């Protein structure tokens, strides 16, 4: 059973940075892709970035247009951890951020069968 534990959320002023961590465990085939999603109050959950955890595949992809150029996804294989680096944060980035895992990197939550508990990010103006 895949388990995902997020950390690193918090409150920050606009223009600040945070780095979220997702530590994953369980069968490799079930967590070949790790993704970050976010959901703001009253809004649908949206995919932020995805990353194949297989060391032989390419770099991660930031899928959300509104954060491209400010957010980046990376991994530390030795720590089984995928990171979401968030720079130049804006109030509209305020949301609950979730880590998810699946066998492939889809662009919707339907592609991911395993989810973490979420970590809150709050950006004040």
mmCIF file with all atom_site columns, C-alpha atoms in Angstrom:
data_model
loop_
_atom_site.group_PDB
_atom_site.id
_atom_site.type_symbol
_atom_site.label_atom_id
_atom_site.label_alt_id
_atom_site.label_comp_id
_atom_site.label_asym_id
_atom_site.label_entity_id
_atom_site.label_seq_id
_atom_site.pdbx_PDB_ins_code
_atom_site.Cartn_x
_atom_site.Cartn_y
_atom_site.Cartn_z
_atom_site.occupancy
_atom_site.B_iso_or_equiv
_atom_site.pdbx_formal_charge
_atom_site.auth_seq_id
_atom_site.auth_comp_id
_atom_site.auth_asym_id
_atom_site.auth_atom_id
_atom_site.pdbx_PDB_model_num
ATOM 1   C CA . UNK A 1 1   ? 0.000   0.000  0.000   1.00 0.00 ? 1   UNK A CA 1
ATOM 2   C CA . UNK A 1 2   ? 1.391   3.358  -1.030  1.00 0.00 ? 2   UNK A CA 1
ATOM 3   C CA . UNK A 1 3   ? 1.630   5.948  1.716   1.00 0.00 ? 3   UNK A CA 1
ATOM 4   C CA . UNK A 1 4   ? 2.262   9.642  1.177   1.00 0.00 ? 4   UNK A CA 1
ATOM 5   C CA . UNK A 1 5   ? 3.189   12.160 3.839   1.00 0.00 ? 5   UNK A CA 1
ATOM 6   C CA . UNK A 1 6   ? 3.264   15.870 3.023   1.00 0.00 ? 6   UNK A CA 1
ATOM 7   C CA . UNK A 1 7   ? 4.999   18.581 4.955   1.00 0.00 ? 7   UNK A CA 1
ATOM 8   C CA . UNK A 1 8   ? 6.231   22.122 4.516   1.00 0.00 ? 8   UNK A CA 1
ATOM 9   C CA . UNK A 1 9   ? 3.033   24.117 4.315   1.00 0.00 ? 9   UNK A CA 1
ATOM 10  C CA . UNK A 1 10  ? 2.450   27.278 6.286   1.00 0.00 ? 10  UNK A CA 1
ATOM 11  C CA . UNK A 1 11  ? 1.691   30.959 6.132   1.00 0.00 ? 11  UNK A CA 1
ATOM 12  C CA . UNK A 1 12  ? 3.819   33.355 4.136   1.00 0.00 ? 12  UNK A CA 1
ATOM 13  C CA . UNK A 1 13  ? 3.560   36.865 2.775   1.00 0.00 ? 13  UNK A CA 1
ATOM 14  C CA . UNK A 1 14  ? 3.184   37.521 -0.914  1.00 0.00 ? 14  UNK A CA 1
ATOM 15  C CA . UNK A 1 15  ? 6.511   37.236 -2.693  1.00 0.00 ? 15  UNK A CA 1
ATOM 16  C CA . UNK A 1 16  ? 7.790   34.637 -0.265  1.00 0.00 ? 16  UNK A CA 1
ATOM 17  C CA . UNK A 1 17  ? 8.755   31.017 -0.849  1.00 0.00 ? 17  UNK A CA 1
ATOM 18  C CA . UNK A 1 18  ? 7.874   27.623 0.543   1.00 0.00 ? 18  UNK A CA 1
ATOM 19  C CA . UNK A 1 19  ? 9.034   24.120 -0.239  1.00 0.00 ? 19  UNK A CA 1
ATOM 20  C CA . UNK A 1 20  ? 6.584   21.289 0.152   1.00 0.00 ? 20  UNK A CA 1
ATOM 21  C CA . UNK A 1 21  ? 7.801   17.737 0.671   1.00 0.00 ? 21  UNK A CA 1
ATOM 22  C CA . UNK A 1 22  ? 6.063   14.474 -0.149  1.00 0.00 ? 22  UNK A CA 1
ATOM 23  C CA . UNK A 1 23  ? 7.688   11.372 1.273   1.00 0.00 ? 23  UNK A CA 1
ATOM 24  C CA . UNK A 1 24  ? 6.397   8.229  -0.390  1.00 0.00 ? 24  UNK A CA 1
ATOM 25  C CA . UNK A 1 25  ? 6.571   4.541  0.456   1.00 0.00 ? 25  UNK A CA 1
ATOM 26  C CA . UNK A 1 26  ? 5.108   1.337  -0.901  1.00 0.00 ? 26  UNK A CA 1
ATOM 27  C CA . UNK A 1 27  ? 5.231   -0.634 -4.166  1.00 0.00 ? 27  UNK A CA 1
ATOM 28  C CA . UNK A 1 28  ? 7.215   1.180  -6.838  1.00 0.00 ? 28  UNK A CA 1
ATOM 29  C CA . UNK A 1 29  ? 4.788   0.244  -9.606  1.00 0.00 ? 29  UNK A CA 1
ATOM 30  C CA . UNK A 1 30  ? 1.946   2.018  -7.807  1.00 0.00 ? 30  UNK A CA 1
ATOM 31  C CA . UNK A 1 31  ? 3.865   5.247  -7.290  1.00 0.00 ? 31  UNK A CA 1
ATOM 32  C CA . UNK A 1 32  ? 5.757   5.547  -10.534 1.00 0.00 ? 32  UNK A CA 1
ATOM 33  C CA . UNK A 1 33  ? 4.324   9.048  -10.826 1.00 0.00 ? 33  UNK A CA 1
ATOM 34  C CA . UNK A 1 34  ? 4.005   11.523 -7.959  1.00 0.00 ? 34  UNK A CA 1
ATOM 35  C CA . UNK A 1 35  ? 2.019   14.697 -8.437  1.00 0.00 ? 35  UNK A CA 1
ATOM 36  C CA . UNK A 1 36  ? 1.076   17.812 -6.556  1.00 0.00 ? 36  UNK A CA 1
ATOM 37  C CA . UNK A 1 37  ? -2.511  19.040 -6.617  1.00 0.00 ? 37  UNK A CA 1
ATOM 38  C CA . UNK A 1 38  ? -4.145  21.955 -4.892  1.00 0.00 ? 38  UNK A CA 1
ATOM 39  C CA . UNK A 1 39  ? -7.665  22.875 -3.930  1.00 0.00 ? 39  UNK A CA 1
ATOM 40  C CA . UNK A 1 40  ? -8.812  26.292 -2.813  1.00 0.00 ? 40  UNK A CA 1
ATOM 41  C CA . UNK A 1 41  ? -12.087 26.772 -0.914  1.00 0.00 ? 41  UNK A CA 1
ATOM 42  C CA . UNK A 1 42  ? -15.039 26.588 -3.264  1.00 0.00 ? 42  UNK A CA 1
ATOM 43  C CA . UNK A 1 43  ? -12.910 25.555 -6.212  1.00 0.00 ? 43  UNK A CA 1
ATOM 44  C CA . UNK A 1 44  ? -12.147 22.279 -7.926  1.00 0.00 ? 44  UNK A CA 1
ATOM 45  C CA . UNK A 1 45  ? -8.952  20.425 -7.282  1.00 0.00 ? 45  UNK A CA 1
ATOM 46  C CA . UNK A 1 46  ? -6.323  21.183 -9.930  1.00 0.00 ? 46  UNK A CA 1
ATOM 47  C CA . UNK A 1 47  ? -3.077  19.519 -10.852 1.00 0.00 ? 47  UNK A CA 1
ATOM 48  C CA . UNK A 1 48  ? 0.012   21.634 -10.254 1.00 0.00 ? 48  UNK A CA 1
ATOM 49  C CA . UNK A 1 49  ? 2.931   19.447 -11.302 1.00 0.00 ? 49  UNK A CA 1
ATOM 50  C CA . UNK A 1 50  ? 3.866   15.823 -11.955 1.00 0.00 ? 50  UNK A CA 1
ATOM 51  C CA . UNK A 1 51  ? 7.089   13.838 -11.720 1.00 0.00 ? 51  UNK A CA 1
ATOM 52  C CA . UNK A 1 52  ? 8.038   10.328 -12.682 1.00 0.00 ? 52  UNK A CA 1
ATOM 53  C CA . UNK A 1 53  ? 9.992   8.886  -9.773  1.00 0.00 ? 53  UNK A CA 1
ATOM 54  C CA . UNK A 1 54  ? 11.834  6.450  -12.022 1.00 0.00 ? 54  UNK A CA 1
ATOM 55  C CA . UNK A 1 55  ? 15.367  7.838  -12.240 1.00 0.00 ? 55  UNK A CA 1
ATOM 56  C CA . UNK A 1 56  ? 15.592  6.962  -15.902 1.00 0.00 ? 56  UNK A CA 1
ATOM 57  C CA . UNK A 1 57  ? 12.801  9.225  -17.051 1.00 0.00 ? 57  UNK A CA 1
ATOM 58  C CA . UNK A 1 58  ? 12.716  12.928 -17.719 1.00 0.00 ? 58  UNK A CA 1
ATOM 59  C CA . UNK A 1 59  ? 12.328  15.888 -15.412 1.00 0.00 ? 59  UNK A CA 1
ATOM 60  C CA . UNK A 1 60  ? 9.050   16.825 -13.845 1.00 0.00 ? 60  UNK A CA 1
ATOM 61  C CA . UNK A 1 61  ? 6.442   18.985 -15.491 1.00 0.00 ? 61  UNK A CA 1
ATOM 62  C CA . UNK A 1 62  ? 4.605   22.019 -14.137 1.00 0.00 ? 62  UNK A CA 1
ATOM 63  C CA . UNK A 1 63  ? 1.141   21.773 -15.641 1.00 0.00 ? 63  UNK A CA 1
ATOM 64  C CA . UNK A 1 64  ? -0.641  24.712 -14.076 1.00 0.00 ? 64  UNK A CA 1
ATOM 65  C CA . UNK A 1 65  ? -0.209  27.816 -16.223 1.00 0.00 ? 65  UNK A CA 1
ATOM 66  C CA . UNK A 1 66  ? -0.645  30.263 -13.369 1.00 0.00 ? 66  UNK A CA 1
ATOM 67  C CA . UNK A 1 67  ? 2.380   28.924 -11.495 1.00 0.00 ? 67  UNK A CA 1
ATOM 68  C CA . UNK A 1 68  ? 4.718   28.088 -14.349 1.00 0.00 ? 68  UNK A CA 1
ATOM 69  C CA . UNK A 1 69  ? 7.974   29.949 -13.878 1.00 0.00 ? 69  UNK A CA 1
ATOM 70  C CA . UNK A 1 70  ? 7.383   30.270 -10.139 1.00 0.00 ? 70  UNK A CA 1
ATOM 71  C CA . UNK A 1 71  ? 6.964   26.628 -9.051  1.00 0.00 ? 71  UNK A CA 1
ATOM 72  C CA . UNK A 1 72  ? 9.214   23.651 -9.703  1.00 0.00 ? 72  UNK A CA 1
ATOM 73  C CA . UNK A 1 73  ? 9.041   19.948 -8.930  1.00 0.00 ? 73  UNK A CA 1
ATOM 74  C CA . UNK A 1 74  ? 12.028  17.797 -8.077  1.00 0.00 ? 74  UNK A CA 1
ATOM 75  C CA . UNK A 1 75  ? 12.935  14.652 -6.202  1.00 0.00 ? 75  UNK A CA 1
ATOM 76  C CA . UNK A 1 76  ? 15.519  13.142 -3.890  1.00 0.00 ? 76  UNK A CA 1
ATOM 77  C CA . UNK A 1 77  ? 15.534  9.422  -4.631  1.00 0.00 ? 77  UNK A CA 1
ATOM 78  C CA . UNK A 1 78  ? 17.670  8.623  -1.604  1.00 0.00 ? 78  UNK A CA 1
ATOM 79  C CA . UNK A 1 79  ? 14.954  10.084 0.606   1.00 0.00 ? 79  UNK A CA 1
ATOM 80  C CA . UNK A 1 80  ? 11.964  8.875  -1.462  1.00 0.00 ? 80  UNK A CA 1
ATOM 81  C CA . UNK A 1 81  ? 10.784  12.453 -1.456  1.00 0.00 ? 81  UNK A CA 1
ATOM 82  C CA . UNK A 1 82  ? 9.292   14.690 -4.120  1.00 0.00 ? 82  UNK A CA 1
ATOM 83  C CA . UNK A 1 83  ? 9.431   18.434 -3.577  1.00 0.00 ? 83  UNK A CA 1
ATOM 84  C CA . UNK A 1 84  ? 7.351   21.335 -4.788  1.00 0.00 ? 84  UNK A CA 1
ATOM 85  C CA . UNK A 1 85  ? 9.385   24.519 -4.654  1.00 0.00 ? 85  UNK A CA 1
ATOM 86  C CA . UNK A 1 86  ? 7.109   27.552 -4.656  1.00 0.00 ? 86  UNK A CA 1
ATOM 87  C CA . UNK A 1 87  ? 8.616   30.978 -5.245  1.00 0.00 ? 87  UNK A CA 1
ATOM 88  C CA . UNK A 1 88  ? 7.108   34.440 -5.561  1.00 0.00 ? 88  UNK A CA 1
ATOM 89  C CA . UNK A 1 89  ? 3.937   33.231 -3.917  1.00 0.00 ? 89  UNK A CA 1
ATOM 90  C CA . UNK A 1 90  ? 0.709   35.109 -4.488  1.00 0.00 ? 90  UNK A CA 1
ATOM 91  C CA . UNK A 1 91  ? -2.501  35.265 -2.435  1.00 0.00 ? 91  UNK A CA 1
ATOM 92  C CA . UNK A 1 92  ? -4.244  33.261 -5.152  1.00 0.00 ? 92  UNK A CA 1
ATOM 93  C CA . UNK A 1 93  ? -1.867  30.374 -4.409  1.00 0.00 ? 93  UNK A CA 1
ATOM 94  C CA . UNK A 1 94  ? -3.624  29.914 -1.090  1.00 0.00 ? 94  UNK A CA 1
ATOM 95  C CA . UNK A 1 95  ? -4.976  26.369 -1.017  1.00 0.00 ? 95  UNK A CA 1
ATOM 96  C CA . UNK A 1 96  ? -4.662  22.933 0.461   1.00 0.00 ? 96  UNK A CA 1
ATOM 97  C CA . UNK A 1 97  ? -1.875  21.173 -1.381  1.00 0.00 ? 97  UNK A CA 1
ATOM 98  C CA . UNK A 1 98  ? -2.027  17.418 -1.855  1.00 0.00 ? 98  UNK A CA 1
ATOM 99  C CA . UNK A 1 99  ? 0.512   14.861 -2.923  1.00 0.00 ? 99  UNK A CA 1
ATOM 100 C CA . UNK A 1 100 ? -0.793  12.011 -5.049  1.00 0.00 ? 100 UNK A CA 1
ATOM 101 C CA . UNK A 1 101 ? 0.710   8.875  -6.569  1.00 0.00 ? 101 UNK A CA 1
ATOM 102 C CA . UNK A 1 102 ? -0.187  6.617  -9.452  1.00 0.00 ? 102 UNK A CA 1
ATOM 103 C CA . UNK A 1 103 ? 1.234   4.335  -12.081 1.00 0.00 ? 103 UNK A CA 1
ATOM 104 C CA . UNK A 1 104 ? 1.409   7.082  -14.732 1.00 0.00 ? 104 UNK A CA 1
ATOM 105 C CA . UNK A 1 105 ? 1.429   10.858 -14.881 1.00 0.00 ? 105 UNK A CA 1
ATOM 106 C CA . UNK A 1 106 ? -2.066  11.850 -15.909 1.00 0.00 ? 106 UNK A CA 1
ATOM 107 C CA . UNK A 1 107 ? -3.343  15.420 -15.885 1.00 0.00 ? 107 UNK A CA 1
ATOM 108 C CA . UNK A 1 108 ? -6.392  14.841 -13.704 1.00 0.00 ? 108 UNK A CA 1
ATOM 109 C CA . UNK A 1 109 ? -7.003  13.389 -10.272 1.00 0.00 ? 109 UNK A CA 1
ATOM 110 C CA . UNK A 1 110 ? -8.590  10.309 -11.874 1.00 0.00 ? 110 UNK A CA 1
ATOM 111 C CA . UNK A 1 111 ? -5.082  9.067  -12.736 1.00 0.00 ? 111 UNK A CA 1
ATOM 112 C CA . UNK A 1 112 ? -3.999  8.896  -9.107  1.00 0.00 ? 112 UNK A CA 1
ATOM 113 C CA . UNK A 1 113 ? -5.144  6.259  -6.659  1.00 0.00 ? 113 UNK A CA 1
ATOM 114 C CA . UNK A 1 114 ? -3.182  7.286  -3.592  1.00 0.00 ? 114 UNK A CA 1
ATOM 115 C CA . UNK A 1 115 ? -3.382  10.607 -1.751  1.00 0.00 ? 115 UNK A CA 1
ATOM 116 C CA . UNK A 1 116 ? -1.742  12.286 1.181   1.00 0.00 ? 116 UNK A CA 1
ATOM 117 C CA . UNK A 1 117 ? -3.573  14.157 3.888   1.00 0.00 ? 117 UNK A CA 1
ATOM 118 C CA . UNK A 1 118 ? -2.734  17.577 2.486   1.00 0.00 ? 118 UNK A CA 1
ATOM 119 C CA . UNK A 1 119 ? -0.784  20.561 3.747   1.00 0.00 ? 119 UNK A CA 1
ATOM 120 C CA . UNK A 1 120 ? -2.202  24.074 3.937   1.00 0.00 ? 120 UNK A CA 1
ATOM 121 C CA . UNK A 1 121 ? -0.512  26.991 2.209   1.00 0.00 ? 121 UNK A CA 1
ATOM 122 C CA . UNK A 1 122 ? -1.739  30.485 3.043   1.00 0.00 ? 122 UNK A CA 1
ATOM 123 C CA . UNK A 1 123 ? -0.362  33.549 1.294   1.00 0.00 ? 123 UNK A CA 1
ATOM 124 C CA . UNK A 1 124 ? -1.221  36.971 2.647   1.00 0.00 ? 124 UNK A CA 1
ATOM 125 C CA . UNK A 1 125 ? -1.016  40.208 0.709   1.00 0.00 ? 125 UNK A CA 1
#
